[in-house]
Amino acid sequence: MIFLKSLLFWQPKKDWLVWFEQNLLRKKILIVLNYIIWLFFFFISYLLIKKDANVFWQILIATIVAELLERFLKNKIYWRRPLFKKNDDVPPGLVKKWYKTGSFPSGHTIKAFYFLFFIIQYQVFSVPLFLSIVSPLLFFRIFIGFHYPIDMFGGAVTGILVWLLSKWIIFPIFLTNIFKTIFNFIFFIK
């Protein structure tokens, strides 16, 4: 039992957050690594919606449900983020109120998993490439002290459940066509 707990709540011995905050370039890298995943998810959303406009509604519902679940669970504060156990503070450039709640589950991981399953469902992007881009960004969050491995596991399970809930959603064709017209106009698609 002690081994399992030490595995689920593992953290590196070195305080990498302090190391990143020791110079300006590393501080900027920390911020970029925290937010770059959202740009990648936007790109994946674009590919998914371009293939099938109804996916917009599935992603929208998945995102709303994921945010509500994440906020609900994090407000329970099952445990605090590892960075606070090390007496670190939330780095400048990150939204402090998002980090003051509990650490379970990882919101980044929730989104990564439902996007992974949408990619598998609609075959719009290489799964190995997706994993090779997303995995280091998620593991970085453990090393930096934003999450424990158990938070990632909880995020993975939640992400799969969110995908299962939203993958069957089909909006009326007239709404999907309206959205498709707007999407095509915005992205200059003929």
Tab-separated table of C-alpha atoms in Angstrom:
chain	number	residue	atom	x	y	z
A	1	MET	CA	0.000	0.000	0.000
A	2	ILE	CA	2.859	2.387	0.786
A	3	PHE	CA	4.453	1.612	-2.590
A	4	LEU	CA	1.193	2.375	-4.419
A	5	LYS	CA	0.762	5.650	-2.540
A	6	SER	CA	4.356	6.663	-3.261
A	7	LEU	CA	3.802	5.878	-6.962
A	8	LEU	CA	0.476	7.739	-7.243
A	9	PHE	CA	1.813	10.790	-5.381
A	10	TRP	CA	5.343	10.703	-6.819
A	11	GLN	CA	7.266	13.929	-7.217
A	12	PRO	CA	10.884	14.495	-8.276
A	13	LYS	CA	13.320	15.279	-5.491
A	14	LYS	CA	14.555	18.401	-7.264
A	15	ASP	CA	12.233	21.402	-7.206
A	16	TRP	CA	12.059	22.041	-10.966
A	17	LEU	CA	9.656	24.942	-10.542
A	18	VAL	CA	12.313	26.896	-8.636
A	19	TRP	CA	14.868	26.003	-11.330
A	20	PHE	CA	12.590	27.312	-14.097
A	21	GLU	CA	11.962	30.523	-12.184
A	22	GLN	CA	15.666	31.305	-11.726
A	23	ASN	CA	16.054	33.125	-15.041
A	24	LEU	CA	13.831	34.984	-17.473
A	25	LEU	CA	14.192	32.586	-20.423
A	26	ARG	CA	13.242	29.546	-18.326
A	27	LYS	CA	10.282	31.476	-16.852
A	28	LYS	CA	9.035	32.150	-20.368
A	29	ILE	CA	9.555	28.493	-21.338
A	30	LEU	CA	7.500	27.455	-18.290
A	31	ILE	CA	4.603	29.672	-19.375
A	32	VAL	CA	4.803	28.519	-23.012
A	33	LEU	CA	4.874	24.839	-22.008
A	34	ASN	CA	1.823	25.401	-19.812
A	35	TYR	CA	-0.287	27.053	-22.526
A	36	ILE	CA	0.980	25.607	-25.843
A	37	ILE	CA	-1.201	22.521	-25.465
A	38	TRP	CA	-4.328	24.693	-25.857
A	39	LEU	CA	-3.129	25.930	-29.253
A	40	PHE	CA	-2.535	22.336	-30.275
A	41	PHE	CA	-6.049	21.367	-29.135
A	42	PHE	CA	-7.417	24.287	-31.170
A	43	PHE	CA	-5.612	22.894	-34.235
A	44	ILE	CA	-7.023	19.412	-33.555
A	45	SER	CA	-10.494	20.969	-33.162
A	46	TYR	CA	-10.062	22.654	-36.524
A	47	LEU	CA	-9.180	19.321	-38.194
A	48	LEU	CA	-12.088	17.542	-36.527
A	49	ILE	CA	-14.656	20.210	-37.408
A	50	LYS	CA	-13.353	20.484	-40.966
A	51	LYS	CA	-13.997	16.757	-41.396
A	52	ASP	CA	-17.465	16.811	-39.815
A	53	ALA	CA	-19.128	20.053	-38.663
A	54	ASN	CA	-21.252	18.162	-36.114
A	55	VAL	CA	-18.059	17.480	-34.145
A	56	PHE	CA	-18.212	21.128	-33.075
A	57	TRP	CA	-21.240	20.310	-30.934
A	58	GLN	CA	-19.554	17.196	-29.545
A	59	ILE	CA	-16.428	19.160	-28.615
A	60	LEU	CA	-18.540	21.984	-27.167
A	61	ILE	CA	-20.545	19.598	-24.962
A	62	ALA	CA	-17.383	17.671	-24.008
A	63	THR	CA	-15.646	20.896	-23.007
A	64	ILE	CA	-18.582	22.178	-20.954
A	65	VAL	CA	-19.040	18.843	-19.161
A	66	ALA	CA	-15.275	18.521	-18.609
A	67	GLU	CA	-15.018	22.022	-17.145
A	68	LEU	CA	-17.981	21.463	-14.826
A	69	LEU	CA	-16.620	18.101	-13.623
A	70	GLU	CA	-13.106	19.473	-13.197
A	71	ARG	CA	-14.280	22.521	-11.216
A	72	PHE	CA	-16.569	20.401	-9.049
A	73	LEU	CA	-13.857	17.843	-8.247
A	74	LYS	CA	-11.080	20.407	-7.746
A	75	ASN	CA	-13.229	22.409	-5.363
A	76	LYS	CA	-13.456	19.299	-3.166
A	77	ILE	CA	-9.699	19.723	-2.605
A	78	TYR	CA	-8.864	16.095	-2.047
A	79	TRP	CA	-5.243	17.237	-1.866
A	80	ARG	CA	-3.332	20.383	-2.701
A	81	ARG	CA	-0.970	20.741	-5.606
A	82	PRO	CA	2.572	19.499	-5.005
A	83	LEU	CA	4.036	22.966	-5.535
A	84	PHE	CA	2.354	24.150	-2.337
A	85	LYS	CA	3.841	21.262	-0.336
A	86	LYS	CA	7.243	22.573	-1.430
A	87	ASN	CA	6.203	26.089	-0.335
A	88	ASP	CA	6.438	27.324	-3.930
A	89	ASP	CA	4.034	29.884	-5.310
A	90	VAL	CA	2.118	29.963	-8.580
A	91	PRO	CA	4.493	31.360	-11.210
A	92	PRO	CA	3.747	34.808	-12.646
A	93	GLY	CA	1.942	34.478	-15.963
A	94	LEU	CA	-0.370	31.712	-14.750
A	95	VAL	CA	-3.876	32.393	-13.449
A	96	LYS	CA	-3.422	31.969	-9.675
A	97	LYS	CA	-7.059	31.223	-8.884
A	98	TRP	CA	-6.917	28.151	-11.156
A	99	TYR	CA	-4.091	26.754	-9.057
A	100	LYS	CA	-5.453	27.541	-5.596
A	101	THR	CA	-8.050	24.752	-5.728
A	102	GLY	CA	-7.223	21.065	-5.454
A	103	SER	CA	-5.071	19.249	-7.932
A	104	PHE	CA	-7.382	16.322	-8.790
A	105	PRO	CA	-8.117	15.718	-11.653
A	106	SER	CA	-5.775	17.240	-14.237
A	107	GLY	CA	-7.804	19.394	-16.614
A	108	HIS	CA	-5.066	19.246	-19.254
A	109	THR	CA	-5.276	15.441	-19.149
A	110	ILE	CA	-9.074	15.395	-19.332
A	111	LYS	CA	-8.965	17.396	-22.566
A	112	ALA	CA	-6.035	15.398	-23.950
A	113	PHE	CA	-7.946	12.145	-23.533
A	114	TYR	CA	-11.221	13.223	-25.040
A	115	PHE	CA	-9.341	14.767	-27.974
A	116	LEU	CA	-7.349	11.539	-28.341
A	117	PHE	CA	-10.550	9.535	-28.599
A	118	PHE	CA	-12.118	12.026	-31.021
A	119	ILE	CA	-8.989	11.640	-33.176
A	120	ILE	CA	-9.369	7.867	-33.070
A	121	GLN	CA	-13.088	8.142	-33.838
A	122	TYR	CA	-12.717	10.533	-36.796
A	123	GLN	CA	-9.173	9.623	-37.963
A	124	VAL	CA	-8.025	13.190	-38.620
A	125	PHE	CA	-4.545	13.097	-37.071
A	126	SER	CA	-1.839	10.570	-36.347
A	127	VAL	CA	-2.378	9.014	-32.909
A	128	PRO	CA	1.376	8.371	-32.318
A	129	LEU	CA	2.165	11.975	-33.300
A	130	PHE	CA	-0.599	13.286	-31.034
A	131	LEU	CA	0.766	11.224	-28.129
A	132	SER	CA	4.348	12.309	-28.823
A	133	ILE	CA	3.281	15.967	-28.653
A	134	VAL	CA	0.863	15.780	-25.721
A	135	SER	CA	2.580	13.254	-23.413
A	136	PRO	CA	5.704	15.349	-22.694
A	137	LEU	CA	3.524	18.383	-21.975
A	138	LEU	CA	1.409	16.378	-19.512
A	139	PHE	CA	4.393	14.744	-17.802
A	140	PHE	CA	6.018	18.171	-17.548
A	141	ARG	CA	3.126	19.174	-15.273
A	142	ILE	CA	4.110	16.409	-12.847
A	143	PHE	CA	7.801	17.312	-12.892
A	144	ILE	CA	7.105	21.004	-12.361
A	145	GLY	CA	4.876	20.302	-9.346
A	146	PHE	CA	1.452	21.188	-10.744
A	147	HIS	CA	0.129	17.623	-10.459
A	148	TYR	CA	0.696	14.148	-9.071
A	149	PRO	CA	0.468	11.016	-11.253
A	150	ILE	CA	-2.903	10.207	-9.644
A	151	ASP	CA	-4.240	13.535	-10.978
A	152	MET	CA	-3.257	12.440	-14.490
A	153	PHE	CA	-4.913	9.055	-13.998
A	154	GLY	CA	-8.089	10.770	-12.774
A	155	GLY	CA	-7.942	13.131	-15.747
A	156	ALA	CA	-7.563	10.210	-18.166
A	157	VAL	CA	-10.571	8.369	-16.736
A	158	THR	CA	-12.654	11.562	-16.697
A	159	GLY	CA	-11.608	12.406	-20.270
A	160	ILE	CA	-12.673	8.989	-21.527
A	161	LEU	CA	-16.025	9.274	-19.732
A	162	VAL	CA	-16.581	12.750	-21.196
A	163	TRP	CA	-15.843	11.420	-24.695
A	164	LEU	CA	-18.229	8.497	-24.166
A	165	LEU	CA	-20.928	10.956	-23.150
A	166	SER	CA	-20.401	13.364	-26.042
A	167	LYS	CA	-19.460	11.126	-28.981
A	168	TRP	CA	-23.108	10.302	-29.733
A	169	ILE	CA	-24.356	13.884	-29.849
A	170	ILE	CA	-25.930	14.861	-33.151
A	171	PHE	CA	-27.390	18.332	-33.454
A	172	PRO	CA	-30.143	19.209	-35.951
A	173	ILE	CA	-28.741	19.485	-39.468
A	174	PHE	CA	-29.852	23.107	-39.902
A	175	LEU	CA	-27.789	24.175	-36.833
A	176	THR	CA	-24.808	22.190	-38.036
A	177	ASN	CA	-25.128	23.749	-41.501
A	178	ILE	CA	-25.269	27.250	-40.006
A	179	PHE	CA	-22.149	26.524	-37.992
A	180	LYS	CA	-20.417	24.975	-41.032
A	181	THR	CA	-21.100	28.128	-43.084
A	182	ILE	CA	-19.610	30.311	-40.333
A	183	PHE	CA	-16.638	27.961	-39.900
A	184	ASN	CA	-15.928	27.889	-43.635
A	185	PHE	CA	-16.150	31.687	-43.818
A	186	ILE	CA	-13.781	32.201	-40.869
A	187	PHE	CA	-11.192	29.746	-42.204
A	188	PHE	CA	-11.612	30.652	-45.909
A	189	ILE	CA	-12.817	27.183	-46.866
A	190	LYS	CA	-14.772	26.894	-50.099
